[in-house]
Amino acid sequence: MKSFTKIIAVVLVVLLALGEPFGMHYAFALPQGEEVMSGSATFDKSQADVMKITTSDQAIINYDSFNIAKPELVQFFQPGADSIVLNRVTGG
């Protein structure tokens, strides 16, 4: 019985690791705990694996975490080609 349990555990680990090719999608990371410190910014999280961040020029945004997993996408939209935004991760 112990060897059967080990086999099941190994199969589950492999399936989780290969989940993406099998059409399995998970809630991963994306930036969390966003707080605008200067300027303005909006955060569109209406799609599960996409975050769209629209900022003013010279915006400053703090995040608790800023992670992007393989199937995820983070897009920044700024007013012009010379616009800048400072993104700071302040969480652990």
PDB file of N, CA and C in Angstrom:
ATOM      1  N   MET A   1       0.819  -1.198   0.000  1.00  0.00           N
ATOM      2  CA  MET A   1       0.000   0.000   0.000  1.00  0.00           C
ATOM      3  C   MET A   1       0.863   1.263   0.000  1.00  0.00           C
ATOM      4  N   LYS A   2       2.015   1.223   0.720  1.00  0.00           N
ATOM      5  CA  LYS A   2       2.883   2.396   0.759  1.00  0.00           C
ATOM      6  C   LYS A   2       3.442   2.723  -0.618  1.00  0.00           C
ATOM      7  N   SER A   3       3.819   1.706  -1.382  1.00  0.00           N
ATOM      8  CA  SER A   3       4.372   1.970  -2.709  1.00  0.00           C
ATOM      9  C   SER A   3       3.302   2.539  -3.636  1.00  0.00           C
ATOM     10  N   PHE A   4       2.062   2.109  -3.495  1.00  0.00           N
ATOM     11  CA  PHE A   4       0.966   2.660  -4.307  1.00  0.00           C
ATOM     12  C   PHE A   4       0.773   4.143  -3.983  1.00  0.00           C
ATOM     13  N   THR A   5       0.840   4.498  -2.707  1.00  0.00           N
ATOM     14  CA  THR A   5       0.709   5.894  -2.288  1.00  0.00           C
ATOM     15  C   THR A   5       1.848   6.733  -2.853  1.00  0.00           C
ATOM     16  N   LYS A   6       3.059   6.187  -2.847  1.00  0.00           N
ATOM     17  CA  LYS A   6       4.205   6.906  -3.412  1.00  0.00           C
ATOM     18  C   LYS A   6       4.032   7.117  -4.910  1.00  0.00           C
ATOM     19  N   ILE A   7       3.535   6.108  -5.603  1.00  0.00           N
ATOM     20  CA  ILE A   7       3.306   6.229  -7.053  1.00  0.00           C
ATOM     21  C   ILE A   7       2.274   7.307  -7.328  1.00  0.00           C
ATOM     22  N   ILE A   8       1.189   7.315  -6.574  1.00  0.00           N
ATOM     23  CA  ILE A   8       0.157   8.343  -6.744  1.00  0.00           C
ATOM     24  C   ILE A   8       0.749   9.724  -6.492  1.00  0.00           C
ATOM     25  N   ALA A   9       1.568   9.873  -5.450  1.00  0.00           N
ATOM     26  CA  ALA A   9       2.189  11.155  -5.137  1.00  0.00           C
ATOM     27  C   ALA A   9       3.086  11.622  -6.278  1.00  0.00           C
ATOM     28  N   VAL A  10       3.888  10.730  -6.835  1.00  0.00           N
ATOM     29  CA  VAL A  10       4.775  11.078  -7.951  1.00  0.00           C
ATOM     30  C   VAL A  10       3.959  11.493  -9.171  1.00  0.00           C
ATOM     31  N   VAL A  11       2.901  10.761  -9.472  1.00  0.00           N
ATOM     32  CA  VAL A  11       2.047  11.092 -10.622  1.00  0.00           C
ATOM     33  C   VAL A  11       1.425  12.474 -10.429  1.00  0.00           C
ATOM     34  N   LEU A  12       0.954  12.781  -9.235  1.00  0.00           N
ATOM     35  CA  LEU A  12       0.364  14.098  -8.978  1.00  0.00           C
ATOM     36  C   LEU A  12       1.388  15.213  -9.145  1.00  0.00           C
ATOM     37  N   VAL A  13       2.600  15.003  -8.666  1.00  0.00           N
ATOM     38  CA  VAL A  13       3.653  16.012  -8.814  1.00  0.00           C
ATOM     39  C   VAL A  13       3.956  16.252 -10.292  1.00  0.00           C
ATOM     40  N   VAL A  14       4.057  15.184 -11.064  1.00  0.00           N
ATOM     41  CA  VAL A  14       4.338  15.306 -12.499  1.00  0.00           C
ATOM     42  C   VAL A  14       3.200  16.038 -13.197  1.00  0.00           C
ATOM     43  N   LEU A  15       1.959  15.702 -12.877  1.00  0.00           N
ATOM     44  CA  LEU A  15       0.811  16.367 -13.497  1.00  0.00           C
ATOM     45  C   LEU A  15       0.767  17.848 -13.149  1.00  0.00           C
ATOM     46  N   LEU A  16       1.089  18.184 -11.913  1.00  0.00           N
ATOM     47  CA  LEU A  16       1.123  19.595 -11.536  1.00  0.00           C
ATOM     48  C   LEU A  16       2.232  20.333 -12.274  1.00  0.00           C
ATOM     49  N   ALA A  17       3.381  19.703 -12.415  1.00  0.00           N
ATOM     50  CA  ALA A  17       4.506  20.330 -13.121  1.00  0.00           C
ATOM     51  C   ALA A  17       4.205  20.503 -14.602  1.00  0.00           C
ATOM     52  N   LEU A  18       3.467  19.579 -15.177  1.00  0.00           N
ATOM     53  CA  LEU A  18       3.151  19.628 -16.603  1.00  0.00           C
ATOM     54  C   LEU A  18       1.756  20.173 -16.868  1.00  0.00           C
ATOM     55  N   GLY A  19       1.153  20.772 -15.881  1.00  0.00           N
ATOM     56  CA  GLY A  19      -0.237  21.230 -15.992  1.00  0.00           C
ATOM     57  C   GLY A  19      -0.511  22.110 -17.192  1.00  0.00           C
ATOM     58  N   GLU A  20       0.364  23.032 -17.497  1.00  0.00           N
ATOM     59  CA  GLU A  20       0.158  23.962 -18.612  1.00  0.00           C
ATOM     60  C   GLU A  20      -0.031  23.251 -19.945  1.00  0.00           C
ATOM     61  N   PRO A  21       0.812  22.289 -20.324  1.00  0.00           N
ATOM     62  CA  PRO A  21       0.599  21.625 -21.611  1.00  0.00           C
ATOM     63  C   PRO A  21      -0.717  20.850 -21.684  1.00  0.00           C
ATOM     64  N   PHE A  22      -1.246  20.447 -20.533  1.00  0.00           N
ATOM     65  CA  PHE A  22      -2.492  19.694 -20.525  1.00  0.00           C
ATOM     66  C   PHE A  22      -3.712  20.594 -20.400  1.00  0.00           C
ATOM     67  N   GLY A  23      -3.524  21.902 -20.559  1.00  0.00           N
ATOM     68  CA  GLY A  23      -4.638  22.833 -20.514  1.00  0.00           C
ATOM     69  C   GLY A  23      -5.082  23.192 -19.105  1.00  0.00           C
ATOM     70  N   MET A  24      -4.275  22.862 -18.125  1.00  0.00           N
ATOM     71  CA  MET A  24      -4.614  23.194 -16.749  1.00  0.00           C
ATOM     72  C   MET A  24      -4.028  24.559 -16.424  1.00  0.00           C
ATOM     73  N   HIS A  25      -4.835  25.434 -15.888  1.00  0.00           N
ATOM     74  CA  HIS A  25      -4.374  26.773 -15.520  1.00  0.00           C
ATOM     75  C   HIS A  25      -4.617  26.983 -14.031  1.00  0.00           C
ATOM     76  N   TYR A  26      -3.700  27.654 -13.397  1.00  0.00           N
ATOM     77  CA  TYR A  26      -3.785  27.876 -11.972  1.00  0.00           C
ATOM     78  C   TYR A  26      -3.694  29.366 -11.694  1.00  0.00           C
ATOM     79  N   ALA A  27      -4.256  29.780 -10.572  1.00  0.00           N
ATOM     80  CA  ALA A  27      -4.070  31.157 -10.120  1.00  0.00           C
ATOM     81  C   ALA A  27      -2.663  31.235  -9.553  1.00  0.00           C
ATOM     82  N   PHE A  28      -1.785  31.976 -10.176  1.00  0.00           N
ATOM     83  CA  PHE A  28      -0.403  32.027  -9.740  1.00  0.00           C
ATOM     84  C   PHE A  28      -0.137  33.244  -8.877  1.00  0.00           C
ATOM     85  N   ALA A  29       0.335  34.268  -9.453  1.00  0.00           N
ATOM     86  CA  ALA A  29       0.880  35.340  -8.651  1.00  0.00           C
ATOM     87  C   ALA A  29       0.290  36.686  -9.046  1.00  0.00           C
ATOM     88  N   LEU A  30       0.832  37.255 -10.092  1.00  0.00           N
ATOM     89  CA  LEU A  30       0.560  38.632 -10.487  1.00  0.00           C
ATOM     90  C   LEU A  30       0.890  39.566  -9.321  1.00  0.00           C
ATOM     91  N   PRO A  31       1.147  40.834  -9.618  1.00  0.00           N
ATOM     92  CA  PRO A  31       1.445  41.790  -8.555  1.00  0.00           C
ATOM     93  C   PRO A  31       0.290  41.863  -7.547  1.00  0.00           C
ATOM     94  N   GLN A  32       0.642  41.982  -6.276  1.00  0.00           N
ATOM     95  CA  GLN A  32      -0.341  42.032  -5.197  1.00  0.00           C
ATOM     96  C   GLN A  32      -0.079  43.227  -4.293  1.00  0.00           C
ATOM     97  N   GLY A  33      -1.123  43.745  -3.682  1.00  0.00           N
ATOM     98  CA  GLY A  33      -0.992  44.808  -2.685  1.00  0.00           C
ATOM     99  C   GLY A  33      -0.528  46.123  -3.253  1.00  0.00           C
ATOM    100  N   GLU A  34      -1.035  46.463  -4.437  1.00  0.00           N
ATOM    101  CA  GLU A  34      -0.588  47.702  -5.070  1.00  0.00           C
ATOM    102  C   GLU A  34      -1.126  48.929  -4.333  1.00  0.00           C
ATOM    103  N   GLU A  35      -0.249  49.933  -4.182  1.00  0.00           N
ATOM    104  CA  GLU A  35      -0.606  51.187  -3.530  1.00  0.00           C
ATOM    105  C   GLU A  35       0.083  52.329  -4.272  1.00  0.00           C
ATOM    106  N   VAL A  36      -0.700  53.256  -4.795  1.00  0.00           N
ATOM    107  CA  VAL A  36      -0.150  54.390  -5.543  1.00  0.00           C
ATOM    108  C   VAL A  36       0.354  55.429  -4.548  1.00  0.00           C
ATOM    109  N   MET A  37       1.642  55.740  -4.632  1.00  0.00           N
ATOM    110  CA  MET A  37       2.270  56.691  -3.718  1.00  0.00           C
ATOM    111  C   MET A  37       2.348  58.093  -4.314  1.00  0.00           C
ATOM    112  N   SER A  38       2.442  58.161  -5.651  1.00  0.00           N
ATOM    113  CA  SER A  38       2.535  59.453  -6.327  1.00  0.00           C
ATOM    114  C   SER A  38       1.971  59.299  -7.727  1.00  0.00           C
ATOM    115  N   GLY A  39       1.335  60.357  -8.237  1.00  0.00           N
ATOM    116  CA  GLY A  39       0.713  60.274  -9.554  1.00  0.00           C
ATOM    117  C   GLY A  39      -0.589  59.488  -9.459  1.00  0.00           C
ATOM    118  N   SER A  40      -0.963  58.852 -10.567  1.00  0.00           N
ATOM    119  CA  SER A  40      -2.188  58.056 -10.564  1.00  0.00           C
ATOM    120  C   SER A  40      -1.966  56.766 -11.333  1.00  0.00           C
ATOM    121  N   ALA A  41      -2.757  55.752 -10.971  1.00  0.00           N
ATOM    122  CA  ALA A  41      -2.666  54.461 -11.650  1.00  0.00           C
ATOM    123  C   ALA A  41      -3.964  53.692 -11.418  1.00  0.00           C
ATOM    124  N   THR A  42      -4.356  52.935 -12.440  1.00  0.00           N
ATOM    125  CA  THR A  42      -5.492  52.031 -12.307  1.00  0.00           C
ATOM    126  C   THR A  42      -5.002  50.619 -12.606  1.00  0.00           C
ATOM    127  N   PHE A  43      -5.656  49.640 -12.010  1.00  0.00           N
ATOM    128  CA  PHE A  43      -5.234  48.251 -12.114  1.00  0.00           C
ATOM    129  C   PHE A  43      -6.426  47.416 -12.554  1.00  0.00           C
ATOM    130  N   ASP A  44      -6.359  46.904 -13.765  1.00  0.00           N
ATOM    131  CA  ASP A  44      -7.435  46.090 -14.323  1.00  0.00           C
ATOM    132  C   ASP A  44      -7.069  44.623 -14.180  1.00  0.00           C
ATOM    133  N   LYS A  45      -7.813  43.912 -13.322  1.00  0.00           N
ATOM    134  CA  LYS A  45      -7.591  42.484 -13.089  1.00  0.00           C
ATOM    135  C   LYS A  45      -8.823  41.690 -13.531  1.00  0.00           C
ATOM    136  N   SER A  46      -9.509  42.172 -14.561  1.00  0.00           N
ATOM    137  CA  SER A  46     -10.747  41.523 -14.992  1.00  0.00           C
ATOM    138  C   SER A  46     -10.508  40.164 -15.654  1.00  0.00           C
ATOM    139  N   GLN A  47      -9.298  39.910 -16.137  1.00  0.00           N
ATOM    140  CA  GLN A  47      -8.923  38.606 -16.678  1.00  0.00           C
ATOM    141  C   GLN A  47      -8.072  37.887 -15.634  1.00  0.00           C
ATOM    142  N   ALA A  48      -8.296  36.594 -15.484  1.00  0.00           N
ATOM    143  CA  ALA A  48      -7.646  35.838 -14.415  1.00  0.00           C
ATOM    144  C   ALA A  48      -6.122  35.880 -14.462  1.00  0.00           C
ATOM    145  N   ASP A  49      -5.517  35.852 -15.647  1.00  0.00           N
ATOM    146  CA  ASP A  49      -4.060  35.773 -15.739  1.00  0.00           C
ATOM    147  C   ASP A  49      -3.429  36.991 -16.402  1.00  0.00           C
ATOM    148  N   VAL A  50      -4.166  38.114 -16.417  1.00  0.00           N
ATOM    149  CA  VAL A  50      -3.666  39.354 -17.023  1.00  0.00           C
ATOM    150  C   VAL A  50      -3.930  40.511 -16.067  1.00  0.00           C
ATOM    151  N   MET A  51      -2.929  41.378 -15.917  1.00  0.00           N
ATOM    152  CA  MET A  51      -3.093  42.603 -15.145  1.00  0.00           C
ATOM    153  C   MET A  51      -2.668  43.766 -16.028  1.00  0.00           C
ATOM    154  N   LYS A  52      -3.569  44.728 -16.219  1.00  0.00           N
ATOM    155  CA  LYS A  52      -3.272  45.913 -17.025  1.00  0.00           C
ATOM    156  C   LYS A  52      -3.154  47.107 -16.082  1.00  0.00           C
ATOM    157  N   ILE A  53      -1.997  47.765 -16.142  1.00  0.00           N
ATOM    158  CA  ILE A  53      -1.715  48.892 -15.258  1.00  0.00           C
ATOM    159  C   ILE A  53      -1.593  50.148 -16.122  1.00  0.00           C
ATOM    160  N   THR A  54      -2.492  51.105 -15.888  1.00  0.00           N
ATOM    161  CA  THR A  54      -2.478  52.366 -16.620  1.00  0.00           C
ATOM    162  C   THR A  54      -2.026  53.450 -15.651  1.00  0.00           C
ATOM    163  N   THR A  55      -0.956  54.173 -16.007  1.00  0.00           N
ATOM    164  CA  THR A  55      -0.375  55.142 -15.078  1.00  0.00           C
ATOM    165  C   THR A  55      -0.264  56.531 -15.692  1.00  0.00           C
ATOM    166  N   SER A  56      -0.134  57.502 -14.801  1.00  0.00           N
ATOM    167  CA  SER A  56       0.253  58.847 -15.223  1.00  0.00           C
ATOM    168  C   SER A  56       1.768  58.864 -15.366  1.00  0.00           C
ATOM    169  N   ASP A  57       2.303  59.942 -15.937  1.00  0.00           N
ATOM    170  CA  ASP A  57       3.757  60.076 -16.024  1.00  0.00           C
ATOM    171  C   ASP A  57       4.315  60.242 -14.616  1.00  0.00           C
ATOM    172  N   GLN A  58       5.450  59.651 -14.355  1.00  0.00           N
ATOM    173  CA  GLN A  58       6.189  59.746 -13.103  1.00  0.00           C
ATOM    174  C   GLN A  58       5.404  59.203 -11.906  1.00  0.00           C
ATOM    175  N   ALA A  59       4.603  58.189 -12.126  1.00  0.00           N
ATOM    176  CA  ALA A  59       3.876  57.558 -11.028  1.00  0.00           C
ATOM    177  C   ALA A  59       4.837  56.711 -10.193  1.00  0.00           C
ATOM    178  N   ILE A  60       4.502  56.566  -8.931  1.00  0.00           N
ATOM    179  CA  ILE A  60       5.246  55.693  -8.022  1.00  0.00           C
ATOM    180  C   ILE A  60       4.238  54.735  -7.400  1.00  0.00           C
ATOM    181  N   ILE A  61       4.516  53.428  -7.541  1.00  0.00           N
ATOM    182  CA  ILE A  61       3.600  52.407  -7.030  1.00  0.00           C
ATOM    183  C   ILE A  61       4.374  51.435  -6.150  1.00  0.00           C
ATOM    184  N   ASN A  62       3.855  51.191  -4.962  1.00  0.00           N
ATOM    185  CA  ASN A  62       4.409  50.172  -4.070  1.00  0.00           C
ATOM    186  C   ASN A  62       3.577  48.907  -4.199  1.00  0.00           C
ATOM    187  N   TYR A  63       4.225  47.756  -4.098  1.00  0.00           N
ATOM    188  CA  TYR A  63       3.556  46.452  -4.149  1.00  0.00           C
ATOM    189  C   TYR A  63       4.016  45.616  -2.960  1.00  0.00           C
ATOM    190  N   ASP A  64       3.121  44.779  -2.454  1.00  0.00           N
ATOM    191  CA  ASP A  64       3.527  43.801  -1.450  1.00  0.00           C
ATOM    192  C   ASP A  64       4.379  42.727  -2.114  1.00  0.00           C
ATOM    193  N   SER A  65       4.005  42.334  -3.333  1.00  0.00           N
ATOM    194  CA  SER A  65       4.784  41.362  -4.112  1.00  0.00           C
ATOM    195  C   SER A  65       4.565  41.656  -5.591  1.00  0.00           C
ATOM    196  N   PHE A  66       5.537  41.280  -6.416  1.00  0.00           N
ATOM    197  CA  PHE A  66       5.437  41.495  -7.857  1.00  0.00           C
ATOM    198  C   PHE A  66       5.999  40.260  -8.551  1.00  0.00           C
ATOM    199  N   ASN A  67       5.133  39.269  -8.730  1.00  0.00           N
ATOM    200  CA  ASN A  67       5.517  38.013  -9.360  1.00  0.00           C
ATOM    201  C   ASN A  67       4.692  37.811 -10.618  1.00  0.00           C
ATOM    202  N   ILE A  68       5.306  37.208 -11.623  1.00  0.00           N
ATOM    203  CA  ILE A  68       4.609  36.904 -12.872  1.00  0.00           C
ATOM    204  C   ILE A  68       4.968  35.473 -13.242  1.00  0.00           C
ATOM    205  N   ALA A  69       3.979  34.599 -13.244  1.00  0.00           N
ATOM    206  CA  ALA A  69       4.202  33.204 -13.613  1.00  0.00           C
ATOM    207  C   ALA A  69       4.142  33.057 -15.136  1.00  0.00           C
ATOM    208  N   LYS A  70       4.600  31.926 -15.633  1.00  0.00           N
ATOM    209  CA  LYS A  70       4.716  31.691 -17.074  1.00  0.00           C
ATOM    210  C   LYS A  70       3.450  32.031 -17.883  1.00  0.00           C
ATOM    211  N   PRO A  71       2.257  31.595 -17.503  1.00  0.00           N
ATOM    212  CA  PRO A  71       1.110  31.912 -18.354  1.00  0.00           C
ATOM    213  C   PRO A  71       0.533  33.305 -18.110  1.00  0.00           C
ATOM    214  N   GLU A  72       1.103  34.075 -17.195  1.00  0.00           N
ATOM    215  CA  GLU A  72       0.536  35.372 -16.847  1.00  0.00           C
ATOM    216  C   GLU A  72       1.154  36.506 -17.668  1.00  0.00           C
ATOM    217  N   LEU A  73       0.453  37.652 -17.656  1.00  0.00           N
ATOM    218  CA  LEU A  73       0.896  38.820 -18.403  1.00  0.00           C
ATOM    219  C   LEU A  73       0.601  40.068 -17.591  1.00  0.00           C
ATOM    220  N   VAL A  74       1.582  40.958 -17.491  1.00  0.00           N
ATOM    221  CA  VAL A  74       1.395  42.269 -16.885  1.00  0.00           C
ATOM    222  C   VAL A  74       1.738  43.295 -17.954  1.00  0.00           C
ATOM    223  N   GLN A  75       0.786  44.200 -18.228  1.00  0.00           N
ATOM    224  CA  GLN A  75       0.989  45.236 -19.250  1.00  0.00           C
ATOM    225  C   GLN A  75       0.915  46.611 -18.602  1.00  0.00           C
ATOM    226  N   PHE A  76       1.834  47.489 -18.999  1.00  0.00           N
ATOM    227  CA  PHE A  76       1.814  48.879 -18.551  1.00  0.00           C
ATOM    228  C   PHE A  76       1.388  49.769 -19.702  1.00  0.00           C
ATOM    229  N   PHE A  77       0.485  50.679 -19.420  1.00  0.00           N
ATOM    230  CA  PHE A  77       0.028  51.674 -20.393  1.00  0.00           C
ATOM    231  C   PHE A  77       0.325  53.042 -19.798  1.00  0.00           C
ATOM    232  N   GLN A  78       1.166  53.813 -20.530  1.00  0.00           N
ATOM    233  CA  GLN A  78       1.589  55.116 -20.049  1.00  0.00           C
ATOM    234  C   GLN A  78       1.233  56.179 -21.075  1.00  0.00           C
ATOM    235  N   PRO A  79       1.181  57.448 -20.646  1.00  0.00           N
ATOM    236  CA  PRO A  79       0.722  58.506 -21.549  1.00  0.00           C
ATOM    237  C   PRO A  79       1.634  58.799 -22.737  1.00  0.00           C
ATOM    238  N   GLY A  80       2.919  58.514 -22.636  1.00  0.00           N
ATOM    239  CA  GLY A  80       3.816  58.828 -23.745  1.00  0.00           C
ATOM    240  C   GLY A  80       5.073  57.978 -23.718  1.00  0.00           C
ATOM    241  N   ALA A  81       5.839  58.073 -24.796  1.00  0.00           N
ATOM    242  CA  ALA A  81       7.064  57.274 -24.936  1.00  0.00           C
ATOM    243  C   ALA A  81       8.121  57.653 -23.894  1.00  0.00           C
ATOM    244  N   ASP A  82       8.090  58.883 -23.396  1.00  0.00           N
ATOM    245  CA  ASP A  82       9.064  59.328 -22.403  1.00  0.00           C
ATOM    246  C   ASP A  82       8.558  59.181 -20.972  1.00  0.00           C
ATOM    247  N   SER A  83       7.380  58.643 -20.792  1.00  0.00           N
ATOM    248  CA  SER A  83       6.811  58.474 -19.454  1.00  0.00           C
ATOM    249  C   SER A  83       7.586  57.413 -18.678  1.00  0.00           C
ATOM    250  N   ILE A  84       7.604  57.582 -17.368  1.00  0.00           N
ATOM    251  CA  ILE A  84       8.261  56.600 -16.512  1.00  0.00           C
ATOM    252  C   ILE A  84       7.344  56.261 -15.338  1.00  0.00           C
ATOM    253  N   VAL A  85       7.575  55.103 -14.753  1.00  0.00           N
ATOM    254  CA  VAL A  85       6.878  54.700 -13.536  1.00  0.00           C
ATOM    255  C   VAL A  85       7.885  53.958 -12.659  1.00  0.00           C
ATOM    256  N   LEU A  86       7.864  54.257 -11.383  1.00  0.00           N
ATOM    257  CA  LEU A  86       8.722  53.557 -10.428  1.00  0.00           C
ATOM    258  C   LEU A  86       7.868  52.529  -9.717  1.00  0.00           C
ATOM    259  N   ASN A  87       8.238  51.265  -9.839  1.00  0.00           N
ATOM    260  CA  ASN A  87       7.553  50.168  -9.186  1.00  0.00           C
ATOM    261  C   ASN A  87       8.450  49.635  -8.082  1.00  0.00           C
ATOM    262  N   ARG A  88       7.966  49.698  -6.839  1.00  0.00           N
ATOM    263  CA  ARG A  88       8.765  49.242  -5.705  1.00  0.00           C
ATOM    264  C   ARG A  88       8.063  48.095  -5.001  1.00  0.00           C
ATOM    265  N   VAL A  89       8.808  47.036  -4.724  1.00  0.00           N
ATOM    266  CA  VAL A  89       8.279  45.934  -3.932  1.00  0.00           C
ATOM    267  C   VAL A  89       8.708  46.179  -2.499  1.00  0.00           C
ATOM    268  N   THR A  90       7.725  46.399  -1.633  1.00  0.00           N
ATOM    269  CA  THR A  90       8.016  46.745  -0.251  1.00  0.00           C
ATOM    270  C   THR A  90       7.690  45.615   0.717  1.00  0.00           C
ATOM    271  N   GLY A  91       7.024  44.576   0.224  1.00  0.00           N
ATOM    272  CA  GLY A  91       6.667  43.445   1.081  1.00  0.00           C
ATOM    273  C   GLY A  91       7.832  42.488   1.235  1.00  0.00           C
ATOM    274  N   GLY A  92       7.628  41.494   2.093  1.00  0.00           N
ATOM    275  CA  GLY A  92       8.667  40.491   2.348  1.00  0.00           C
ATOM    276  C   GLY A  92       8.867  39.659   1.147  1.00  0.00           C
TER     277      GLY A  92
END
